[in-house]
Amino acid sequence: MTETTTFTPAGDPEGTEPTADIVPFPLKKTTDPDPTAPGGGVVKPGEWEAELPDTDDPEADGLSEGAPVDPPREVYPPSVAEWMEAKDKARLPVLPDWVKLPDQRTAVRKWAIRHYSAVVGYHAVRLPLVYTPKICAYSPRGAWRWSTAIGRWVFDAEGKGLRLASVANEDAAEYLKLSRQRNDRVRLRGIVATIAGFLGLAAALTLYVMAPSWLLMLAVAALTTTLGVVGAPADRPLIDMAKVTFRKRKLSSDIVIRAHEVSGLTSKDQTIAFPRPIGRDGDGWRVIVDLPYGKSFKDALSAHSKLASGMDIAATQLFLDKDETSERRVSYWIADRDPLAVPSGRSPLLGATRVDFWKPFPWGVDERGNPVMATMLWLSLLVGAVPRQGKTFSARTIALAAALDPHVRLYVFDGKASPDWRKFALVAHRIGFGIVPKNGFDPVQHLLTSLRELKADVEDRYHRLSELPLHVCPEGKLTPEISRDKKLNMPLTLFVVDEVQEYLTHPEHGKEILSLMVYLARVAPAVGVSVMTATQKPDDKACPSELRDQHQARLALRVGAYQVSDTILGAGSYSEGLDASKLLKSHKGVGLLKGMSDDSGIVRTYLADGRDADRILTRAAALREAEGTLSGDAVGEVPAPETSATILDDVAAVLGKGEAKVWSETVVDRLADLRPEVYGPWAQLEAKPKAEALTAALKPLGIGTVQISRRIDGEQVNKRGIKRDDIATAITQRNQKRDAG
């Protein structure tokens, strides 16, 4: 059942009316009371009910700590610790998870009800329309087959061949012996058949005379059905199949041994060993083997196709896993059918009111149907594939999850200007499509401006995080509380560029865009700004290695060759068994994921088509509007770097004669008086954010701030500001570049 919880938007100390619902999907959420609310309100996800009391505090008398959440780890004797821990890991569970876990029991129960109700309904519809006419048509043939079989049994037809053989051999003694045996059998069987016939006739007459009509009809139906089943042709079954039967055979040790022999991994003198019995594992078989000494997991990977051929299955049904305990131990999972061709289903984001982007969120499932959780914290992601294999949809699912967290700032740019990303205009801080200017708007220039804006923001974050007090930022790193504080203005940020090669190959701005993106992919994730790029041309010309190599996580959907797969996933991935060129055309939305976690593997990403994306983004826009976190292009705000063309002249114009240094907030107030339509929003900020807005706008131009002291009312006051000489130097350099161009 969906649990609904109201909450107070972050950064609103007075509190507001409930603005959104929190659905616990499938991420756990916290609904503890807000300690700051006098009436015991509700806190934002991720916050605790209250801090533990300080035991040294006199007001904490009578309070004690509860039991630890996780029990202490059991300590084994050192002499047998390794052996006992290995036994713990190798111990199989008594009951499977679907029996022990309530949510899995519920899922199995729902599946059983859905499956068998469909089967019953399928046959119920066909019973009067299909099965009854078939039974009536096949029952005379069944009666003939039945009477013929009884006659052959009574007259010992099975012995006729032996008697004819004795005649052909002119063996009179054998023939007489067989004849006497036949006569005895026919006499006995004839008596039995006659008695059974009289009893059957008597029972039929009794049933006809004395039985109620419903019982008589039931008996006739049962007899007719039996005769119909007997009379049905072997190639045309009486009952249709309610479900498709997939090719599935029992896997035996002989098949596995044969596969290793034909693949060259074993010989007659050196065969494999089975440390565990072969058994069912989900929709397939789990086989663990020990290869001969000298053979390794890499050898098995190289023989993947031959192993599949030896087992008489498709290569996409065989999956290999390395065992950490031994280099020669390999775990095989053999699927009953190609699991990568089975759609993973619609995205669970459709049922989510909001997402906590600080926590992993559902992105898809692996080859066995286990959930694959994604996270974009502290990393950048590269997505590559040939066209029409689900590259954009896979990347868009991550952006949709970010949209459902109102405290995540989104930058979205699409180099091919397709409809896939258009709806993100409802929530994106900056957004642009294509590379061709239209209606006075240049998307490439907008991307360049946004990149400069982000670079200045990243540099500023590093500076401000190092200056925050320890009780706010204990380790100098971004935290959920800091990212959700509107006054600090350091939200989690996701920068998305689809078809990035279109921007990188731009004749005028391509080099600067590449330089800025390399910087962001390398430096920005550490302060909460993640970069996700997608491309169908990951070669060095369209997407240079200096950018690709900055991505910690990679997703390769189907590509044309293993070299391209290695380009996307990183050098050496092919030798690890990661080859996206082996994926088939039918494997849409399926990719090899590397670097997002410690393990590499297959992910079948969930599908959110255009209609689903519209629903999710409409909900996300409403949530952000209620939280007050819509910004930038979504509300028509002009980016600060857009003023870079005139901001130098504007600042120079507001500096008074003889002023060598001026506080930043003073400059902003003067700029607001000069051009209120551009700088007015800056002037409405608090003193510190006001100064930071000017700093962010001037940083891309190479102008920094300095500490400026002023004596006010007899007291020395220190604030950040700018120097006239820096402005003059920047104007001179700008003019020189303009003249040279």
PDB file of N, CA and C in Angstrom, residues 86-125:
ATOM      1  N   ALA A  86      34.989 -18.726   5.484  1.00  0.00           N
ATOM      2  CA  ALA A  86      34.735 -19.323   4.173  1.00  0.00           C
ATOM      3  C   ALA A  86      33.522 -20.243   4.222  1.00  0.00           C
ATOM      4  N   LYS A  87      33.406 -20.999   5.324  1.00  0.00           N
ATOM      5  CA  LYS A  87      32.238 -21.872   5.473  1.00  0.00           C
ATOM      6  C   LYS A  87      30.956 -21.057   5.575  1.00  0.00           C
ATOM      7  N   ASP A  88      31.027 -19.911   6.278  1.00  0.00           N
ATOM      8  CA  ASP A  88      29.843 -19.043   6.392  1.00  0.00           C
ATOM      9  C   ASP A  88      29.387 -18.558   5.020  1.00  0.00           C
ATOM     10  N   LYS A  89      30.355 -18.167   4.174  1.00  0.00           N
ATOM     11  CA  LYS A  89      30.003 -17.668   2.853  1.00  0.00           C
ATOM     12  C   LYS A  89      29.462 -18.776   1.958  1.00  0.00           C
ATOM     13  N   ALA A  90      29.976 -19.995   2.129  1.00  0.00           N
ATOM     14  CA  ALA A  90      29.574 -21.105   1.265  1.00  0.00           C
ATOM     15  C   ALA A  90      28.257 -21.740   1.687  1.00  0.00           C
ATOM     16  N   ARG A  91      27.777 -21.414   2.901  1.00  0.00           N
ATOM     17  CA  ARG A  91      26.561 -22.051   3.394  1.00  0.00           C
ATOM     18  C   ARG A  91      25.342 -21.558   2.627  1.00  0.00           C
ATOM     19  N   LEU A  92      24.577 -22.481   2.108  1.00  0.00           N
ATOM     20  CA  LEU A  92      23.388 -22.127   1.344  1.00  0.00           C
ATOM     21  C   LEU A  92      22.220 -21.872   2.287  1.00  0.00           C
ATOM     22  N   PRO A  93      21.312 -20.967   1.935  1.00  0.00           N
ATOM     23  CA  PRO A  93      20.160 -20.685   2.800  1.00  0.00           C
ATOM     24  C   PRO A  93      19.215 -21.874   2.873  1.00  0.00           C
ATOM     25  N   VAL A  94      18.582 -22.033   4.027  1.00  0.00           N
ATOM     26  CA  VAL A  94      17.636 -23.141   4.209  1.00  0.00           C
ATOM     27  C   VAL A  94      16.413 -22.940   3.334  1.00  0.00           C
ATOM     28  N   LEU A  95      15.902 -21.727   3.312  1.00  0.00           N
ATOM     29  CA  LEU A  95      14.733 -21.404   2.504  1.00  0.00           C
ATOM     30  C   LEU A  95      15.106 -20.330   1.493  1.00  0.00           C
ATOM     31  N   PRO A  96      14.552 -20.376   0.292  1.00  0.00           N
ATOM     32  CA  PRO A  96      14.845 -19.321  -0.690  1.00  0.00           C
ATOM     33  C   PRO A  96      14.266 -17.981  -0.237  1.00  0.00           C
ATOM     34  N   ASP A  97      14.769 -16.913  -0.847  1.00  0.00           N
ATOM     35  CA  ASP A  97      14.348 -15.577  -0.445  1.00  0.00           C
ATOM     36  C   ASP A  97      12.856 -15.356  -0.648  1.00  0.00           C
ATOM     37  N   TRP A  98      12.268 -15.946  -1.690  1.00  0.00           N
ATOM     38  CA  TRP A  98      10.859 -15.670  -1.955  1.00  0.00           C
ATOM     39  C   TRP A  98       9.949 -16.301  -0.893  1.00  0.00           C
ATOM     40  N   VAL A  99      10.496 -17.210  -0.115  1.00  0.00           N
ATOM     41  CA  VAL A  99       9.724 -17.770   0.999  1.00  0.00           C
ATOM     42  C   VAL A  99       9.903 -16.932   2.261  1.00  0.00           C
ATOM     43  N   LYS A 100      11.120 -16.385   2.459  1.00  0.00           N
ATOM     44  CA  LYS A 100      11.422 -15.669   3.700  1.00  0.00           C
ATOM     45  C   LYS A 100      10.996 -14.211   3.662  1.00  0.00           C
ATOM     46  N   LEU A 101      11.111 -13.574   2.518  1.00  0.00           N
ATOM     47  CA  LEU A 101      10.876 -12.138   2.452  1.00  0.00           C
ATOM     48  C   LEU A 101       9.416 -11.843   2.123  1.00  0.00           C
ATOM     49  N   PRO A 102       8.759 -10.995   2.915  1.00  0.00           N
ATOM     50  CA  PRO A 102       7.325 -10.719   2.688  1.00  0.00           C
ATOM     51  C   PRO A 102       7.042 -10.126   1.320  1.00  0.00           C
ATOM     52  N   ASP A 103       7.883  -9.213   0.855  1.00  0.00           N
ATOM     53  CA  ASP A 103       7.594  -8.582  -0.427  1.00  0.00           C
ATOM     54  C   ASP A 103       7.718  -9.574  -1.579  1.00  0.00           C
ATOM     55  N   GLN A 104       8.692 -10.535  -1.454  1.00  0.00           N
ATOM     56  CA  GLN A 104       8.828 -11.531  -2.505  1.00  0.00           C
ATOM     57  C   GLN A 104       7.707 -12.564  -2.436  1.00  0.00           C
ATOM     58  N   ARG A 105       7.271 -12.883  -1.219  1.00  0.00           N
ATOM     59  CA  ARG A 105       6.110 -13.788  -1.102  1.00  0.00           C
ATOM     60  C   ARG A 105       4.885 -13.156  -1.750  1.00  0.00           C
ATOM     61  N   THR A 106       4.705 -11.871  -1.516  1.00  0.00           N
ATOM     62  CA  THR A 106       3.572 -11.168  -2.116  1.00  0.00           C
ATOM     63  C   THR A 106       3.677 -11.177  -3.631  1.00  0.00           C
ATOM     64  N   ALA A 107       4.892 -10.966  -4.141  1.00  0.00           N
ATOM     65  CA  ALA A 107       5.075 -10.967  -5.593  1.00  0.00           C
ATOM     66  C   ALA A 107       4.777 -12.338  -6.190  1.00  0.00           C
ATOM     67  N   VAL A 108       5.223 -13.416  -5.534  1.00  0.00           N
ATOM     68  CA  VAL A 108       4.957 -14.770  -6.026  1.00  0.00           C
ATOM     69  C   VAL A 108       3.458 -15.066  -5.987  1.00  0.00           C
ATOM     70  N   ARG A 109       2.810 -14.649  -4.894  1.00  0.00           N
ATOM     71  CA  ARG A 109       1.370 -14.889  -4.787  1.00  0.00           C
ATOM     72  C   ARG A 109       0.599 -14.155  -5.891  1.00  0.00           C
ATOM     73  N   LYS A 110       0.982 -12.906  -6.127  1.00  0.00           N
ATOM     74  CA  LYS A 110       0.304 -12.139  -7.184  1.00  0.00           C
ATOM     75  C   LYS A 110       0.544 -12.767  -8.550  1.00  0.00           C
ATOM     76  N   TRP A 111       1.788 -13.256  -8.761  1.00  0.00           N
ATOM     77  CA  TRP A 111       2.075 -13.896 -10.040  1.00  0.00           C
ATOM     78  C   TRP A 111       1.244 -15.163 -10.210  1.00  0.00           C
ATOM     79  N   ALA A 112       1.158 -15.978  -9.157  1.00  0.00           N
ATOM     80  CA  ALA A 112       0.402 -17.233  -9.255  1.00  0.00           C
ATOM     81  C   ALA A 112      -1.072 -16.956  -9.559  1.00  0.00           C
ATOM     82  N   ILE A 113      -1.639 -15.960  -8.882  1.00  0.00           N
ATOM     83  CA  ILE A 113      -3.048 -15.625  -9.134  1.00  0.00           C
ATOM     84  C   ILE A 113      -3.232 -15.139 -10.571  1.00  0.00           C
ATOM     85  N   ARG A 114      -2.311 -14.265 -11.001  1.00  0.00           N
ATOM     86  CA  ARG A 114      -2.420 -13.716 -12.357  1.00  0.00           C
ATOM     87  C   ARG A 114      -2.224 -14.808 -13.405  1.00  0.00           C
ATOM     88  N   HIS A 115      -1.245 -15.684 -13.169  1.00  0.00           N
ATOM     89  CA  HIS A 115      -0.923 -16.717 -14.155  1.00  0.00           C
ATOM     90  C   HIS A 115      -2.051 -17.737 -14.281  1.00  0.00           C
ATOM     91  N   TYR A 116      -2.495 -18.293 -13.153  1.00  0.00           N
ATOM     92  CA  TYR A 116      -3.473 -19.370 -13.231  1.00  0.00           C
ATOM     93  C   TYR A 116      -4.872 -18.857 -13.553  1.00  0.00           C
ATOM     94  N   SER A 117      -5.175 -17.635 -13.182  1.00  0.00           N
ATOM     95  CA  SER A 117      -6.461 -17.082 -13.601  1.00  0.00           C
ATOM     96  C   SER A 117      -6.483 -16.887 -15.114  1.00  0.00           C
ATOM     97  N   ALA A 118      -5.335 -16.500 -15.700  1.00  0.00           N
ATOM     98  CA  ALA A 118      -5.255 -16.364 -17.153  1.00  0.00           C
ATOM     99  C   ALA A 118      -5.390 -17.718 -17.835  1.00  0.00           C
ATOM    100  N   VAL A 119      -4.761 -18.747 -17.266  1.00  0.00           N
ATOM    101  CA  VAL A 119      -4.855 -20.092 -17.845  1.00  0.00           C
ATOM    102  C   VAL A 119      -6.289 -20.606 -17.786  1.00  0.00           C
ATOM    103  N   VAL A 120      -6.928 -20.439 -16.628  1.00  0.00           N
ATOM    104  CA  VAL A 120      -8.317 -20.900 -16.478  1.00  0.00           C
ATOM    105  C   VAL A 120      -9.233 -20.146 -17.437  1.00  0.00           C
ATOM    106  N   GLY A 121      -9.050 -18.840 -17.510  1.00  0.00           N
ATOM    107  CA  GLY A 121      -9.881 -18.055 -18.421  1.00  0.00           C
ATOM    108  C   GLY A 121      -9.666 -18.439 -19.873  1.00  0.00           C
ATOM    109  N   TYR A 122      -8.416 -18.714 -20.253  1.00  0.00           N
ATOM    110  CA  TYR A 122      -8.098 -19.107 -21.628  1.00  0.00           C
ATOM    111  C   TYR A 122      -8.862 -20.373 -22.010  1.00  0.00           C
ATOM    112  N   HIS A 123      -8.815 -21.387 -21.134  1.00  0.00           N
ATOM    113  CA  HIS A 123      -9.490 -22.651 -21.441  1.00  0.00           C
ATOM    114  C   HIS A 123     -11.004 -22.539 -21.292  1.00  0.00           C
ATOM    115  N   ALA A 124     -11.482 -21.701 -20.373  1.00  0.00           N
ATOM    116  CA  ALA A 124     -12.932 -21.552 -20.186  1.00  0.00           C
ATOM    117  C   ALA A 124     -13.589 -20.973 -21.431  1.00  0.00           C
ATOM    118  N   VAL A 125     -12.917 -20.046 -22.082  1.00  0.00           N
ATOM    119  CA  VAL A 125     -13.472 -19.455 -23.306  1.00  0.00           C
ATOM    120  C   VAL A 125     -13.509 -20.473 -24.435  1.00  0.00           C
TER     121      VAL A 125
END
